[in-house]
PDB file of C-alpha atoms in Angstrom:
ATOM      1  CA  UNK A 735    -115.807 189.986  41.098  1.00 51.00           C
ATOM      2  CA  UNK A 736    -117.426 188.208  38.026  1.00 53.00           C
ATOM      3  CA  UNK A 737    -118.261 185.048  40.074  1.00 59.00           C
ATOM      4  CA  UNK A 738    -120.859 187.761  42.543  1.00 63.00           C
ATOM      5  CA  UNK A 739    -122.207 189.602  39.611  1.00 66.00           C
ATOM      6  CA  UNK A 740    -120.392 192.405  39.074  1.00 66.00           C
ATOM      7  CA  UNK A 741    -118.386 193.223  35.890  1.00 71.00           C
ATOM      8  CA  UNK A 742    -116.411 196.057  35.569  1.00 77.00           C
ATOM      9  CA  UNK A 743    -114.640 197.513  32.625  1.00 82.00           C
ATOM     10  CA  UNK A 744    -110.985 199.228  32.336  1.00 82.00           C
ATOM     11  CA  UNK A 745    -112.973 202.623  31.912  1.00 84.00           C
ATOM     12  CA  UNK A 746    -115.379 201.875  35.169  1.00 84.00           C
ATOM     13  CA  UNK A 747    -111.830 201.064  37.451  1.00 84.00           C
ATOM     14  CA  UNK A 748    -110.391 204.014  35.498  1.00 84.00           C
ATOM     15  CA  UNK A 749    -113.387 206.451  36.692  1.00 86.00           C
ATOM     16  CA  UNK A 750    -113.329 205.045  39.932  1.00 85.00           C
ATOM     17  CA  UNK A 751    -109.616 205.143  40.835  1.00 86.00           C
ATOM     18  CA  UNK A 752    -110.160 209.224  39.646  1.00 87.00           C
ATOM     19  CA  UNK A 753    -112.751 209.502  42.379  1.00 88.00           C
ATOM     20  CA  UNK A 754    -110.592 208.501  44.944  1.00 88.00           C
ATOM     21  CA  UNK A 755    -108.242 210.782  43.435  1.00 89.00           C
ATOM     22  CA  UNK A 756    -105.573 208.134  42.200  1.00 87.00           C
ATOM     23  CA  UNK A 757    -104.031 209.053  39.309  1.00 85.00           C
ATOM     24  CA  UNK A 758    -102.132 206.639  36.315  1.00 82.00           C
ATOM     25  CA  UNK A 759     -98.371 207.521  35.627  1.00 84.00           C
ATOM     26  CA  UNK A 760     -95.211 206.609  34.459  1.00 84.00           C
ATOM     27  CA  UNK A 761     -93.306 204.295  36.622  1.00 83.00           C
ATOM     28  CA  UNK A 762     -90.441 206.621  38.271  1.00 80.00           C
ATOM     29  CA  UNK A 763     -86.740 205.157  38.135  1.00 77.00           C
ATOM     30  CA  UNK A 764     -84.686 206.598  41.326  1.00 70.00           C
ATOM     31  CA  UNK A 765     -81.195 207.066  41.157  1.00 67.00           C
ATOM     32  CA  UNK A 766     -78.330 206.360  43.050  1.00 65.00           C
ATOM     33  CA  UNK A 767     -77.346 208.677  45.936  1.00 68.00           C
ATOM     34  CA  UNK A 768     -74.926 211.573  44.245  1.00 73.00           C
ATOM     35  CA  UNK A 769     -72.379 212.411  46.916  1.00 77.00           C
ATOM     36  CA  UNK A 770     -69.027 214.769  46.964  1.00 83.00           C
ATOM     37  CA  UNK A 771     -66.969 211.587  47.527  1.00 82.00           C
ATOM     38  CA  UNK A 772     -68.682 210.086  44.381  1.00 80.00           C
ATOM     39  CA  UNK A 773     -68.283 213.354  41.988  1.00 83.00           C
ATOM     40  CA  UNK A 774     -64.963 213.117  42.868  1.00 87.00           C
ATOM     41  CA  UNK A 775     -63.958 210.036  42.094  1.00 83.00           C
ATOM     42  CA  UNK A 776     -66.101 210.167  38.638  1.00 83.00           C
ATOM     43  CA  UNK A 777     -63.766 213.180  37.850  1.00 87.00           C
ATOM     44  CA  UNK A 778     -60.422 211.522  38.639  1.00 87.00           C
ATOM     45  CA  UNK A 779     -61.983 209.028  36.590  1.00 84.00           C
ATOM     46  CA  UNK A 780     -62.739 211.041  33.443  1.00 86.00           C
ATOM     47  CA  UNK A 781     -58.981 213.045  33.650  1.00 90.00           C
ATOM     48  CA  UNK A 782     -57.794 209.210  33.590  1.00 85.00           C
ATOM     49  CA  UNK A 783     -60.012 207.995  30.247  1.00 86.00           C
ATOM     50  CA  UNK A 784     -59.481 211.256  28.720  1.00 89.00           C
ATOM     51  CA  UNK A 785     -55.261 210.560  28.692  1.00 89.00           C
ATOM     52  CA  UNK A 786     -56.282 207.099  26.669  1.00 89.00           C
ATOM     53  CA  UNK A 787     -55.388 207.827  22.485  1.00 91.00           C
ATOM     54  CA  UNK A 788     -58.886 206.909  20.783  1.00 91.00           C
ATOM     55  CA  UNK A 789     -57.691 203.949  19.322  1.00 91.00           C
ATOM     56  CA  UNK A 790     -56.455 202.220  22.578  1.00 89.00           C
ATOM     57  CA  UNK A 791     -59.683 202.840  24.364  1.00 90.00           C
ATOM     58  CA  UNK A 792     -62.717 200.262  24.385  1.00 90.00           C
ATOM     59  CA  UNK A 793     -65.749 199.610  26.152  1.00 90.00           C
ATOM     60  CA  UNK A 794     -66.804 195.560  27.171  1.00 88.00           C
ATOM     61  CA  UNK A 795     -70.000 195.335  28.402  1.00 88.00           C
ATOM     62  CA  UNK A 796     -72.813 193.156  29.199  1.00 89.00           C
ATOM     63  CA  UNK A 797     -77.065 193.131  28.699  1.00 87.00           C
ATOM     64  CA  UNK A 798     -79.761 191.113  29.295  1.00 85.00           C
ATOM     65  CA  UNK A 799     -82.930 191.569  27.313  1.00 80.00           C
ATOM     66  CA  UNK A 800     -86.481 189.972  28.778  1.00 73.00           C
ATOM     67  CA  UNK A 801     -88.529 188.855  26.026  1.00 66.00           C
ATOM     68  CA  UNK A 802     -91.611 189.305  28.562  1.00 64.00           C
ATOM     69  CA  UNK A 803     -91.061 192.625  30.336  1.00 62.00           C
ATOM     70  CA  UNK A 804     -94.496 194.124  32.205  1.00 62.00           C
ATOM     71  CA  UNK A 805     -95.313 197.761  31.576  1.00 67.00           C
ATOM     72  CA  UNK A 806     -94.260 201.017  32.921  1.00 74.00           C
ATOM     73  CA  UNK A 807     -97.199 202.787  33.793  1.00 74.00           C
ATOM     74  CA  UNK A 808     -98.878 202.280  37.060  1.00 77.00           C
ATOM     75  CA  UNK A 809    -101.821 203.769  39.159  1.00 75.00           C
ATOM     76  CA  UNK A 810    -101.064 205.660  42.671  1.00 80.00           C
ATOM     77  CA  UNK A 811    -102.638 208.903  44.691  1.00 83.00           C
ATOM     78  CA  UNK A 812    -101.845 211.944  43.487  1.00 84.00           C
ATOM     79  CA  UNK A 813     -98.772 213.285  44.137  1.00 86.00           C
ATOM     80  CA  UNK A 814     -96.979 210.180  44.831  1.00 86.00           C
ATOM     81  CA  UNK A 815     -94.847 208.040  42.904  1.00 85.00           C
ATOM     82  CA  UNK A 816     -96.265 204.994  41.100  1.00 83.00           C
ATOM     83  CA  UNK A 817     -93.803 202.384  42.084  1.00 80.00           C
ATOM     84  CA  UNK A 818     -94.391 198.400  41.050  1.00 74.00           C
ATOM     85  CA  UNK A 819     -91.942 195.902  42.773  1.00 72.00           C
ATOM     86  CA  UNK A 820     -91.238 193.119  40.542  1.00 66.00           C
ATOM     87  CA  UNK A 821     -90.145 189.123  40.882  1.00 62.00           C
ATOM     88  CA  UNK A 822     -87.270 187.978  39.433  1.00 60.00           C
ATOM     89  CA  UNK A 823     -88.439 186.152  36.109  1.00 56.00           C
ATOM     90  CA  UNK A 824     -88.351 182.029  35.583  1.00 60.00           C
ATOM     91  CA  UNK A 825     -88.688 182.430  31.962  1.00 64.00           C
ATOM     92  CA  UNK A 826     -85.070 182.794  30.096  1.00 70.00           C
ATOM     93  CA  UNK A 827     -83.419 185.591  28.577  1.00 79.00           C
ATOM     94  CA  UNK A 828     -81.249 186.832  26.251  1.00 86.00           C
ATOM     95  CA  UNK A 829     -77.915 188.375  26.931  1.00 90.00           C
ATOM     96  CA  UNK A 830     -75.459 190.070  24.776  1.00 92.00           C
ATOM     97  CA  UNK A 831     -71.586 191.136  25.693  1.00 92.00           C
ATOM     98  CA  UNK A 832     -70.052 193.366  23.363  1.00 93.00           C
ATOM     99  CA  UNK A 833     -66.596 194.884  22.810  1.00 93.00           C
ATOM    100  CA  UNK A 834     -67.149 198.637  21.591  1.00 94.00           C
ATOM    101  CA  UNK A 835     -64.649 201.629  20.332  1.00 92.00           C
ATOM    102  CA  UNK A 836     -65.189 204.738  19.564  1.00 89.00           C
ATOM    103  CA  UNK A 837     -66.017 204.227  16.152  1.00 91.00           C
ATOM    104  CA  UNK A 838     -68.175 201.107  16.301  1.00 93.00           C
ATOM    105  CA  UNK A 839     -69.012 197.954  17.921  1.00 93.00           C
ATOM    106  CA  UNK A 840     -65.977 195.701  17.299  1.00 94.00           C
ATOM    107  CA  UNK A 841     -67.550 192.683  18.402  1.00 94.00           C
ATOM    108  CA  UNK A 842     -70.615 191.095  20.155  1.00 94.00           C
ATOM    109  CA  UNK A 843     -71.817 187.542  21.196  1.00 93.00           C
ATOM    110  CA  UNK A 844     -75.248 186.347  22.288  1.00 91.00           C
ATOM    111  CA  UNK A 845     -76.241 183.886  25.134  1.00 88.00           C
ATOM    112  CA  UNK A 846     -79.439 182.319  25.735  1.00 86.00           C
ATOM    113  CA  UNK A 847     -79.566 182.861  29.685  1.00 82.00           C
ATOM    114  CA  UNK A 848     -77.199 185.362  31.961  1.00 82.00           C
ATOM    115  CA  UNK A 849     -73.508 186.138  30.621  1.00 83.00           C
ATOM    116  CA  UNK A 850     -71.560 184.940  33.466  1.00 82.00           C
ATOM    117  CA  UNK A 851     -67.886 184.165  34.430  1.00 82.00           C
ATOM    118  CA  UNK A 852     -67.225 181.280  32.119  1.00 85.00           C
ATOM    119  CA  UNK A 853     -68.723 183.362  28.992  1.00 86.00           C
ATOM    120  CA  UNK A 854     -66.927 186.637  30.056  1.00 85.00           C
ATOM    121  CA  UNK A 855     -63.864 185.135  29.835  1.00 85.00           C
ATOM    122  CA  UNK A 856     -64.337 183.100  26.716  1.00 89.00           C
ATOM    123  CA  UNK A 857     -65.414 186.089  25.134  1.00 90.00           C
ATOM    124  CA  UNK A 858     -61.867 187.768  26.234  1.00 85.00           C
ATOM    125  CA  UNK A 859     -59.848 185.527  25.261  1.00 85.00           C
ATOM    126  CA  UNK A 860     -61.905 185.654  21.765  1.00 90.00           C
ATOM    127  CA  UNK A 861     -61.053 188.771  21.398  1.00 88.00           C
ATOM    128  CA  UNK A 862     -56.993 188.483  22.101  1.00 82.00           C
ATOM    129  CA  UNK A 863     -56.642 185.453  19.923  1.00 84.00           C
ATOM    130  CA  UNK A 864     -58.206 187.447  17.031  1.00 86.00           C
ATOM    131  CA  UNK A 865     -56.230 190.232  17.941  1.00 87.00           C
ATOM    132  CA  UNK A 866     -59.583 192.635  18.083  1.00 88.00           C
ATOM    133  CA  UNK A 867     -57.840 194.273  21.282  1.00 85.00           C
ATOM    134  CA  UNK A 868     -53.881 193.980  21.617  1.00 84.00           C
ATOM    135  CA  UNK A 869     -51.175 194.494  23.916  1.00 80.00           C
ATOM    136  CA  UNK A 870     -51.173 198.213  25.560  1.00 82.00           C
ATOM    137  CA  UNK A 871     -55.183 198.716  25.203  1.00 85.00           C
ATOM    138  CA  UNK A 872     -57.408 199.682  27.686  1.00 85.00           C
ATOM    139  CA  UNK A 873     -61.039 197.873  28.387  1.00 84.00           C
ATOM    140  CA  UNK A 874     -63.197 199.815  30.688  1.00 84.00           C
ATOM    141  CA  UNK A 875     -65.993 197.639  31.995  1.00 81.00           C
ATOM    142  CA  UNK A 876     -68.742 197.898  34.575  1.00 78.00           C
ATOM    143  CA  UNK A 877     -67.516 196.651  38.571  1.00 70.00           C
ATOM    144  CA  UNK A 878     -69.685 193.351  38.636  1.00 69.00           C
ATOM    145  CA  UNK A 879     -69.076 190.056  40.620  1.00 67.00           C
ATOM    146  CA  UNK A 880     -67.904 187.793  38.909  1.00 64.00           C
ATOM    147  CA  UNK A 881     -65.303 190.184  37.346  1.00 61.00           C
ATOM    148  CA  UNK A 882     -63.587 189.540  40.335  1.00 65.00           C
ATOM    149  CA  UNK A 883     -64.212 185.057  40.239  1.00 68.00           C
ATOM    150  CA  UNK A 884     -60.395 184.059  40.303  1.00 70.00           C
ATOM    151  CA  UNK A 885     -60.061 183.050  36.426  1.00 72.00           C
ATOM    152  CA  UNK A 886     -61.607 186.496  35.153  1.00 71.00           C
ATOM    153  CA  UNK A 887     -59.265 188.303  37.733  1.00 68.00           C
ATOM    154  CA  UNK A 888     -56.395 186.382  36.797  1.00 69.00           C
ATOM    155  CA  UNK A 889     -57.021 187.730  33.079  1.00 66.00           C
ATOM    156  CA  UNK A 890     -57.406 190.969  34.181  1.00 64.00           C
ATOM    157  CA  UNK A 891     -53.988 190.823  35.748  1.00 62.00           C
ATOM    158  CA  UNK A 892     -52.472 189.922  32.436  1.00 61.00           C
ATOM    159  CA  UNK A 893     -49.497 192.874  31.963  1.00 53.00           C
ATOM    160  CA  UNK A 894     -50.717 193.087  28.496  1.00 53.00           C
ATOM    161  CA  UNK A 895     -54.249 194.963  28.813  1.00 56.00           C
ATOM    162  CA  UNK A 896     -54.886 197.486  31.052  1.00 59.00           C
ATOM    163  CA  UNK A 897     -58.259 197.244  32.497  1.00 61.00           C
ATOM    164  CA  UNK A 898     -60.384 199.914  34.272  1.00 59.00           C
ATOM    165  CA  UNK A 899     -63.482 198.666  36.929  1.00 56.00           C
ATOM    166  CA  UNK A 900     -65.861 201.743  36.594  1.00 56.00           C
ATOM    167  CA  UNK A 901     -66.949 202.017  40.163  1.00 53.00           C
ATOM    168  CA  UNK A 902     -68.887 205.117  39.685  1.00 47.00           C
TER     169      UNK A 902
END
C-alpha cells in the first residue's frame, strides 16, 4: 500500500479491524473427538498401567522443537475462532527422544532433523546394551508410523520388553 501512498501503522489496522468488529485472540487448539468407544478403551488402558510396579514402568517418547515457530494470536470477527493454517517448515529442527520413569528422565538423545525409524531403534538398543531398561519392563510409547517399519516392530516383538502402543 506504500508504493500508492498510503502508510498505515499496527495501531491504524488495529482501529480499523475494531470497526469492522474483528477482534485479536488467542489461536484456539481443537481436540480430538471424545467418544464412549474411546473413554473406554483409555480406561482399560489405565487398569492395565496401573498393575505395572513403579520401577518396571517407563515412558519413550519423541519431540520436535522449531527454532522459528510463528505466533499464536490471530485476528477474526467476533465470536469466531481465530484459526491460522500453517506450511510445513523447510528450515530444520531439533528433535529429542527420551526414555522417562517415574522418578526422572533416564535418558535422552538429540537429532538435528525428525527422529525417525533408524534413530528410534538405535536409541533402543542404547538403552538395552546399557541396561537402562531390562528384561520384564514395560515402555509405553505413543502409536506412530514408523513404530510399526519392520526393524522397530521386530524389536518390539523381542520376549524381553513388554511394550504398550498408546492408541488413545
Amino acid at each position: 500500500m506504500i508504493e500508492k501512498g498510503f502508510n498505515l501503522s499496527q495501531s491504524t489496522i488495529s482501529r480499523k479491524l475494531k470497526g469492522m468488529n474483528i477482534a485479536r485472540k488467542k489461536l484456539k487448539l481443537l481436540p480430538d473427538i471424545d467418544s464412549a468407544e474411546r473413554r473406554f478403551v483409555r480406561q482399560r488402558y489405565t487398569i492395565e498401567i496401573k498393575e505395572i510396579p513403579d520401577e518396571k514402568l517407563f515412558f519413550l517418547d519423541e519431540t520436535g522443537f522449531n527454532l522459528h515457530t510463528s505466533g499464536s494470536y490471530g485476528y477474526s470477527p467476533v465470536h469466531f475462532p481465530a484459526i491460522r493454517k500453517v506450511s510445513k517448515s523447510r528450515r530444520k529442527n531439533i528433535s529429542m527422544i527420551a526414555l522417562m520413569s517415574n522418578k526422572k528422565i533416564e535418558r535422552y538423545r538429540l537429532e538435528e532433523g525428525v527422529i525417525n525409524a533408524k534413530a528410534y531403534l538405535e536409541f533402543l538398543k542404547e538403552l538395552f546394551v546399557n541396561e537402562i531398561i531390562k528384561e520384564g519392563d514395560t515402555v509405553i510409547c505413543e502409536n506412530l508410523a514408523f513404530h510399526h517399519a519392520n526393524e522397530v516392530s521386530k524389536y518390539f516383538l523381542n520376549p524381553r520388553l513388554e511394550t504398550l502402543l498408546a492408541n488413545l
